[in-house]
Amino acid sequence: MPAEVIERKLTAYSAHVVLTRLQRIGLFAGLALLAGVAVLRPMLVLQVIVALVTLCYGAAIAFRVALVYAAGRGEHRVLISDEDARAVADAELPVYTVLVPAYREPSVIGALMAHLSALEYPRDKLEVILLLEPDDTETIEAARAALTGEHLRILVVPESMPKTKPKACNVGLAEATGEFVTIYDAEDIPDPLQLRRAVVALRRLGPEYVCLQAELGYFNTDQNRITRWFALEYATWFRSLLPGLVALGMPVPLGGTSNHFRTRELRELGAWDPYNVTEDADLGIRLARSGFRVGVLESVTLEEANSDFINWIKQRSRWYKGYLMTWLVHLRSPRATFKQLGWRGLLCLNLFVGGTPLAALLNAVLWATTLLWFLAQPAVMEQIFIPPFYYIGVFCLVFGNATVIYLNVLSVRSMDRPDLLGTALLSPLYWAMMSLASAKAAWQLVFKPSYWEKTTHGLHLPTTAPAASDDI
Amino acid sequence: MTSDTLVARRRPTLTEHRAVLLACGIVYLAVALWFWHNQVIPSDSTSRLANAYYTLFSRDPHLAAVGFVWNPLPSLILLPFLPLKVLLPALTQQSLLAPLVSAAFMTATVGVVHDLLRRMTLTRTPRLILTAAFALNPMTVLYAGNGMSEACFLLFLLLATRALYQWLTVRKVESLVPAGLAIALAYGARYEALAPVVALPVVVALVTWRLGGTGSRAALARVDAVIAGLPGVLAVVLWAVASKIIVNQWFATFSSEYGNSAQVSSGSTGISSVTGDDLGGRLAYWSQQWLGLAPLLLVLLVLAAILAWRARNPGILAPVTILGSVLAFDALAFLTGMSFGWLRFQITLIPLGVLLAGHVLATWRPLGTARVAVTLTLALLAIPSTLYTLTQPELAREESEYVTAAGSARRSDLARVDARVAADLDAMNLPDGAVLADAAVAYGVILASDHPHGFVTTPDRDFPGAVTDPRGHNIRYLLLSADAPTDAVRTGRYGPDAASVPVTGVRTWSDAYGNLQWTLIAA
């Protein structure tokens, strides 16, 4: 099945158009109405906005706590022991396709070969497709020089728009021969038994499960404060929040790599949306809409944590933009979404997918408001913040922030990394970075929706020249 | 073990648990109704109910009206129930809500004690006897029914004890979360929780450091201490900051003119006449109270400690850390002359004794009938001894006010006077904000009134202005207490000397013994 055929299946939910005509009309009509009322009753509009924002914000915090609580009650990740993973005879293993999209990272090709050769999977059942772009001769040459083994091959993605990672993956998927398929980034260090674990797990879980998300961690956690924050965030994400979503029977937005699929179903579903800058999260929602389930596999893939401030902001703003896109795309036909996802799915879509970037954006506004109050105490604020919402707002400000810091301390403990305590307690500074990224994301969503921010890799290597690539 | 046998094993303790809750619920409800029916609900209960009432039904309803002198949880928890006064006016006008809620809290507390004894793997008979030793102790029964904050406080302390016990025995870090949260909530109920706010993380850190596995034990200890301690510390800091912002005092309990320290100093002659002035006198008084409530606690403590050491069972640290630290705090406060030395400050002795006995039974091996009998007797002796102590007005200065005939007559008479004042003021058909009264003394009157908007009271934001210039604030009358030292309305007009209060006015009200209680004067 060629990539174009696969992609055609998702046209209705592609982020090629971020807002459909109907959404656009609705948005402008809403804004016009708001502006109209604002002229007549400005205070009322402000009060209603504050009330709505407060309620949504409170709901997002409550949702987060509910996820962690749900995740804590029992094991919601799929655990496959080393023995069980190795117990399957080579003859019984299916062909497994590993897609490795890379762009301008000649320096990591050597390491990539080493990490892939560490995978415990029979070579005659393994198909590794290195997806490279035609203009990236450097990486193509490096790969050609380093490539050894029949199971490895290079696929130069034909020139076509958009030139994105999901596009490359779709091209790779079109040629994949495996029963199962997964994606690794070039710099990833996957758990050597991950493919075997995924096979055993997917067979155990049955056909309802079409995808398993493995846990992502970082190999350069201790490089600086940003990488430590990042590692802590990932630990919370993959050990609490995603298992919480699984526990509550909600859609799971996938992470960019180490997701393991049944190839046939993935093709049927239309695979990755080449226009969505977080095609992975979007795919997670689409899987849920089609009635499939996603599990979280206890098996770690180590990645490179973004250690540079500017680079981090770029990467994070792309994620946030993608989440917002995904949110808008799936709100196109709310009735269909509700029918397919149910109220749980809708909660996840709004409070988690839409809520994560929006909360980051709102944080900055709300902190600024708080600061303004303490510095100037403008009387008009007393009018805007009417009592019940004012109290909920104060509650969110105080307990919301405290709760998230507290949850981070718990993550430190469950990661068995007590040295990260200070990092957890300093999380508010990381949130400030998130706010910055979300502002950039919102701006880009409006003016440059499909623009793909490149993330530089190899910053943990002091000697090699950094390379730009599409990462997760 | 199949799941069937698990269910079969669970069921008896579950029904037993429900039976315990039901029985206690009924008994405590009856006690609560008795307190209400005889109108001997303590003034502190009424005042905490009133604090909640102001936030919704005063002339100037706002959350901060709950006040900052007393920790807010016992009042805040009443808020959702206050609107029910429409259906049942007695809930607020006769303070019925306070004892109903304390009865519910104490029932839940008994449930936690029972569950904790089950977790200590006690068999049914000793488990039920020890649960009863706590549930039927006269102090427990009294404070279940009188609407005071002790029941709420005990519940959170025991929830923390249970979670800490769980952590000490199973060592799953998740248990530290409920322990920390419970201590934070306990601080919301009473400031004595400052002690476990400190003690809990310290003990947790020491245990992790001592028993922690490989790796950096000091760093692990630090993280565990933060998990256990952060909620409590946050509760203390938040409450202090909120107080500072709203009433400009970090710890109003200690610094307000209505607070504990002020009350202790203004009533110090009264206190020392009973307890003695010097350290020796206080120590003697305090020991008498201690021995009265838990005569053989020290025996149980030593026995439990020896057995715990032999069995290498750290579970005993849970009740000792949480309940013991509260006791130590109160002892220190009293011995240094900073508290009243009320008997109720030692109420944690009751669950502590029971849990120590439970721990003895859980660790004493081999455990023959004789040893069980001895342990249970040690625990049960607290009941007759407490009963005796409660009838001693010197030791149980507050409690004897409602368990002795003379005391309860005095108390119910004061409630009647308050209701009379409220009814008379209602009959005057005054406009909103016509009567100026200090909420810290007139809470009973305001609660009993059909027209609470008629009063301008302490939490109202225009109160300070109204005290200095009543007429400018459309005040028509001032309601003055006869002798309460903290009555801001009276002292604002007549100074601190109670003798200067006019004995005539627009109206005066006296109690059944002819003592002047209230004077209403024109502004």
mmCIF file of N, CA and C in Angstrom, chain B residues 416-488:
data_model
loop_
_atom_site.group_PDB
_atom_site.id
_atom_site.type_symbol
_atom_site.label_atom_id
_atom_site.label_comp_id
_atom_site.label_asym_id
_atom_site.label_seq_id
_atom_site.Cartn_x
_atom_site.Cartn_y
_atom_site.Cartn_z
ATOM 1 N N ARG B 416 -29.764 29.978 77.368
ATOM 2 C CA ARG B 416 -31.119 30.555 77.404
ATOM 3 C C ARG B 416 -31.068 32.081 77.377
ATOM 4 N N VAL B 417 -30.097 32.651 78.127
ATOM 5 C CA VAL B 417 -29.981 34.117 78.140
ATOM 6 C C VAL B 417 -29.670 34.632 76.725
ATOM 7 N N ASP B 418 -28.722 33.965 76.045
ATOM 8 C CA ASP B 418 -28.384 34.367 74.678
ATOM 9 C C ASP B 418 -29.617 34.332 73.774
ATOM 10 N N ALA B 419 -30.384 33.261 73.893
ATOM 11 C CA ALA B 419 -31.575 33.125 73.054
ATOM 12 C C ALA B 419 -32.584 34.228 73.382
ATOM 13 N N ARG B 420 -32.667 34.566 74.660
ATOM 14 C CA ARG B 420 -33.584 35.616 75.114
ATOM 15 C C ARG B 420 -33.167 36.965 74.493
ATOM 16 N N VAL B 421 -31.880 37.265 74.563
ATOM 17 C CA VAL B 421 -31.377 38.518 73.987
ATOM 18 C C VAL B 421 -31.730 38.580 72.501
ATOM 19 N N ALA B 422 -31.470 37.445 71.806
ATOM 20 C CA ALA B 422 -31.737 37.407 70.362
ATOM 21 C C ALA B 422 -33.214 37.650 70.096
ATOM 22 N N ALA B 423 -34.076 36.995 70.863
ATOM 23 C CA ALA B 423 -35.521 37.127 70.641
ATOM 24 C C ALA B 423 -35.973 38.560 70.903
ATOM 25 N N ASP B 424 -35.445 39.163 71.971
ATOM 26 C CA ASP B 424 -35.844 40.538 72.296
ATOM 27 C C ASP B 424 -35.382 41.521 71.214
ATOM 28 N N LEU B 425 -34.158 41.317 70.723
ATOM 29 C CA LEU B 425 -33.663 42.209 69.673
ATOM 30 C C LEU B 425 -34.465 42.005 68.382
ATOM 31 N N ASP B 426 -34.799 40.753 68.072
ATOM 32 C CA ASP B 426 -35.608 40.478 66.879
ATOM 33 C C ASP B 426 -36.950 41.210 66.980
ATOM 34 N N ALA B 427 -37.506 41.211 68.189
ATOM 35 C CA ALA B 427 -38.824 41.815 68.390
ATOM 36 C C ALA B 427 -38.801 43.328 68.200
ATOM 37 N N MET B 428 -37.594 43.919 68.274
ATOM 38 C CA MET B 428 -37.499 45.372 68.103
ATOM 39 C C MET B 428 -37.578 45.775 66.634
ATOM 40 N N ASN B 429 -37.574 44.786 65.729
ATOM 41 C CA ASN B 429 -37.691 45.062 64.286
ATOM 42 C C ASN B 429 -36.732 46.133 63.795
ATOM 43 N N LEU B 430 -35.448 45.943 64.131
ATOM 44 C CA LEU B 430 -34.448 46.933 63.749
ATOM 45 C C LEU B 430 -34.008 46.730 62.296
ATOM 46 N N PRO B 431 -33.553 47.797 61.656
ATOM 47 C CA PRO B 431 -33.041 47.633 60.284
ATOM 48 C C PRO B 431 -31.701 46.890 60.299
ATOM 49 N N ASP B 432 -31.216 46.527 59.108
ATOM 50 C CA ASP B 432 -29.919 45.849 59.002
ATOM 51 C C ASP B 432 -28.814 46.717 59.596
ATOM 52 N N GLY B 433 -27.886 46.063 60.276
ATOM 53 C CA GLY B 433 -26.707 46.763 60.782
ATOM 54 C C GLY B 433 -26.991 47.767 61.875
ATOM 55 N N ALA B 434 -28.016 47.531 62.679
ATOM 56 C CA ALA B 434 -28.371 48.510 63.714
ATOM 57 C C ALA B 434 -27.692 48.233 65.042
ATOM 58 N N VAL B 435 -27.261 46.963 65.254
ATOM 59 C CA VAL B 435 -26.687 46.607 66.562
ATOM 60 C C VAL B 435 -25.211 46.252 66.386
ATOM 61 N N LEU B 436 -24.379 46.907 67.177
ATOM 62 C CA LEU B 436 -22.951 46.627 67.125
ATOM 63 C C LEU B 436 -22.603 45.630 68.230
ATOM 64 N N ALA B 437 -21.969 44.511 67.854
ATOM 65 C CA ALA B 437 -21.620 43.512 68.859
ATOM 66 C C ALA B 437 -20.322 42.830 68.464
ATOM 67 N N ASP B 438 -19.522 42.437 69.483
ATOM 68 C CA ASP B 438 -18.279 41.724 69.208
ATOM 69 C C ASP B 438 -18.595 40.244 69.043
ATOM 70 N N ALA B 439 -18.283 39.733 67.856
ATOM 71 C CA ALA B 439 -18.623 38.334 67.561
ATOM 72 C C ALA B 439 -17.924 37.365 68.505
ATOM 73 N N ALA B 440 -16.775 37.768 69.047
ATOM 74 C CA ALA B 440 -16.029 36.845 69.896
ATOM 75 C C ALA B 440 -16.755 36.570 71.215
ATOM 76 N N VAL B 441 -17.704 37.454 71.586
ATOM 77 C CA VAL B 441 -18.474 37.188 72.804
ATOM 78 C C VAL B 441 -19.957 37.002 72.515
ATOM 79 N N ALA B 442 -20.467 37.625 71.436
ATOM 80 C CA ALA B 442 -21.913 37.613 71.187
ATOM 81 C C ALA B 442 -22.325 36.554 70.172
ATOM 82 N N TYR B 443 -21.426 35.576 69.875
ATOM 83 C CA TYR B 443 -21.748 34.586 68.842
ATOM 84 C C TYR B 443 -23.056 33.847 69.113
ATOM 85 N N GLY B 444 -23.302 33.557 70.401
ATOM 86 C CA GLY B 444 -24.520 32.815 70.754
ATOM 87 C C GLY B 444 -25.761 33.613 70.407
ATOM 88 N N VAL B 445 -25.698 34.921 70.641
ATOM 89 C CA VAL B 445 -26.829 35.798 70.354
ATOM 90 C C VAL B 445 -27.065 35.875 68.851
ATOM 91 N N ILE B 446 -25.963 36.056 68.100
ATOM 92 C CA ILE B 446 -26.096 36.214 66.645
ATOM 93 C C ILE B 446 -26.642 34.935 66.019
ATOM 94 N N LEU B 447 -26.137 33.784 66.478
ATOM 95 C CA LEU B 447 -26.617 32.509 65.948
ATOM 96 C C LEU B 447 -28.100 32.315 66.233
ATOM 97 N N ALA B 448 -28.513 32.719 67.435
ATOM 98 C CA ALA B 448 -29.889 32.458 67.846
ATOM 99 C C ALA B 448 -30.872 33.424 67.180
ATOM 100 N N SER B 449 -30.343 34.519 66.655
ATOM 101 C CA SER B 449 -31.233 35.542 66.103
ATOM 102 C C SER B 449 -31.877 35.094 64.789
ATOM 103 N N ASP B 450 -33.115 35.541 64.569
ATOM 104 C CA ASP B 450 -33.770 35.305 63.280
ATOM 105 C C ASP B 450 -33.288 36.310 62.249
ATOM 106 N N HIS B 451 -32.607 37.333 62.724
ATOM 107 C CA HIS B 451 -32.249 38.443 61.850
ATOM 108 C C HIS B 451 -30.756 38.772 62.012
ATOM 109 N N PRO B 452 -29.890 37.840 61.542
ATOM 110 C CA PRO B 452 -28.451 38.052 61.755
ATOM 111 C C PRO B 452 -27.911 39.293 61.053
ATOM 112 N N HIS B 453 -28.615 39.760 60.025
ATOM 113 C CA HIS B 453 -28.145 40.970 59.338
ATOM 114 C C HIS B 453 -28.307 42.209 60.194
ATOM 115 N N GLY B 454 -29.017 42.074 61.292
ATOM 116 C CA GLY B 454 -29.204 43.220 62.178
ATOM 117 C C GLY B 454 -27.919 43.605 62.899
ATOM 118 N N PHE B 455 -26.917 42.690 62.894
ATOM 119 C CA PHE B 455 -25.703 42.945 63.679
ATOM 120 C C PHE B 455 -24.537 43.373 62.797
ATOM 121 N N VAL B 456 -23.782 44.325 63.322
ATOM 122 C CA VAL B 456 -22.465 44.599 62.742
ATOM 123 C C VAL B 456 -21.467 43.919 63.680
ATOM 124 N N THR B 457 -20.722 42.957 63.145
ATOM 125 C CA THR B 457 -19.863 42.168 64.033
ATOM 126 C C THR B 457 -18.417 42.163 63.565
ATOM 127 N N THR B 458 -17.561 41.606 64.401
ATOM 128 C CA THR B 458 -16.110 41.659 64.199
ATOM 129 C C THR B 458 -15.633 41.319 62.783
ATOM 130 N N PRO B 459 -16.111 40.228 62.179
ATOM 131 C CA PRO B 459 -15.575 39.924 60.846
ATOM 132 C C PRO B 459 -16.025 40.890 59.754
ATOM 133 N N ASP B 460 -17.080 41.683 59.997
ATOM 134 C CA ASP B 460 -17.524 42.636 58.975
ATOM 135 C C ASP B 460 -16.404 43.632 58.713
ATOM 136 N N ARG B 461 -16.260 43.967 57.438
ATOM 137 C CA ARG B 461 -15.121 44.814 57.105
ATOM 138 C C ARG B 461 -15.277 46.255 57.589
ATOM 139 N N ASP B 462 -16.544 46.650 57.951
ATOM 140 C CA ASP B 462 -16.711 48.012 58.472
ATOM 141 C C ASP B 462 -16.751 48.033 59.998
ATOM 142 N N PHE B 463 -16.437 46.905 60.638
ATOM 143 C CA PHE B 463 -16.518 46.832 62.094
ATOM 144 C C PHE B 463 -15.590 47.816 62.814
ATOM 145 N N PRO B 464 -14.288 47.847 62.431
ATOM 146 C CA PRO B 464 -13.394 48.757 63.164
ATOM 147 C C PRO B 464 -13.896 50.203 63.107
ATOM 148 N N GLY B 465 -14.388 50.610 61.941
ATOM 149 C CA GLY B 465 -14.912 51.967 61.811
ATOM 150 C C GLY B 465 -16.133 52.169 62.689
ATOM 151 N N ALA B 466 -16.978 51.151 62.738
ATOM 152 C CA ALA B 466 -18.205 51.271 63.520
ATOM 153 C C ALA B 466 -17.913 51.367 65.012
ATOM 154 N N VAL B 467 -16.826 50.733 65.472
ATOM 155 C CA VAL B 467 -16.496 50.798 66.896
ATOM 156 C C VAL B 467 -16.074 52.214 67.268
ATOM 157 N N THR B 468 -15.283 52.840 66.401
ATOM 158 C CA THR B 468 -14.818 54.198 66.736
ATOM 159 C C THR B 468 -15.918 55.238 66.497
ATOM 160 N N ASP B 469 -16.771 55.012 65.510
ATOM 161 C CA ASP B 469 -17.811 56.002 65.226
ATOM 162 C C ASP B 469 -19.141 55.301 64.931
ATOM 163 N N PRO B 470 -19.822 54.835 65.977
ATOM 164 C CA PRO B 470 -21.044 54.051 65.759
ATOM 165 C C PRO B 470 -22.113 54.834 64.984
ATOM 166 N N ARG B 471 -22.352 56.064 65.378
ATOM 167 C CA ARG B 471 -23.446 56.806 64.730
ATOM 168 C C ARG B 471 -23.163 57.056 63.260
ATOM 169 N N GLY B 472 -21.908 57.351 62.972
ATOM 170 C CA GLY B 472 -21.512 57.561 61.578
ATOM 171 C C GLY B 472 -21.727 56.321 60.725
ATOM 172 N N HIS B 473 -21.862 55.175 61.362
ATOM 173 C CA HIS B 473 -22.078 53.924 60.632
ATOM 174 C C HIS B 473 -23.510 53.422 60.801
ATOM 175 N N ASN B 474 -24.423 54.327 61.143
ATOM 176 C CA ASN B 474 -25.845 53.978 61.288
ATOM 177 C C ASN B 474 -26.110 52.926 62.361
ATOM 178 N N ILE B 475 -25.222 52.871 63.359
ATOM 179 C CA ILE B 475 -25.461 51.950 64.471
ATOM 180 C C ILE B 475 -26.455 52.616 65.433
ATOM 181 N N ARG B 476 -27.460 51.859 65.871
ATOM 182 C CA ARG B 476 -28.388 52.434 66.845
ATOM 183 C C ARG B 476 -28.082 51.976 68.264
ATOM 184 N N TYR B 477 -27.650 50.712 68.366
ATOM 185 C CA TYR B 477 -27.419 50.170 69.706
ATOM 186 C C TYR B 477 -26.094 49.452 69.785
ATOM 187 N N LEU B 478 -25.540 49.440 71.000
ATOM 188 C CA LEU B 478 -24.349 48.658 71.281
ATOM 189 C C LEU B 478 -24.736 47.549 72.247
ATOM 190 N N LEU B 479 -24.359 46.316 71.898
ATOM 191 C CA LEU B 479 -24.630 45.200 72.797
ATOM 192 C C LEU B 479 -23.347 44.902 73.562
ATOM 193 N N LEU B 480 -23.416 45.112 74.897
ATOM 194 C CA LEU B 480 -22.197 44.990 75.702
ATOM 195 C C LEU B 480 -22.274 43.780 76.616
ATOM 196 N N SER B 481 -21.196 43.000 76.647
ATOM 197 C CA SER B 481 -21.138 41.902 77.606
ATOM 198 C C SER B 481 -20.784 42.503 78.961
ATOM 199 N N ALA B 482 -21.172 41.797 80.021
ATOM 200 C CA ALA B 482 -20.962 42.359 81.361
ATOM 201 C C ALA B 482 -19.488 42.353 81.736
ATOM 202 N N ASP B 483 -18.778 41.269 81.417
ATOM 203 C CA ASP B 483 -17.400 41.206 81.924
ATOM 204 C C ASP B 483 -16.388 40.528 81.006
ATOM 205 N N ALA B 484 -16.786 40.150 79.782
ATOM 206 C CA ALA B 484 -15.805 39.479 78.921
ATOM 207 C C ALA B 484 -14.646 40.431 78.643
ATOM 208 N N PRO B 485 -13.416 40.037 78.971
ATOM 209 C CA PRO B 485 -12.289 40.970 78.848
ATOM 210 C C PRO B 485 -11.974 41.355 77.399
ATOM 211 N N THR B 486 -12.439 40.515 76.435
ATOM 212 C CA THR B 486 -12.047 40.794 75.046
ATOM 213 C C THR B 486 -13.144 41.487 74.262
ATOM 214 N N ASP B 487 -14.206 41.937 74.907
ATOM 215 C CA ASP B 487 -15.313 42.560 74.178
ATOM 216 C C ASP B 487 -14.876 43.918 73.634
ATOM 217 N N ALA B 488 -14.588 43.961 72.334
ATOM 218 C CA ALA B 488 -14.044 45.184 71.731
ATOM 219 C C ALA B 488 -15.063 46.311 71.739
#
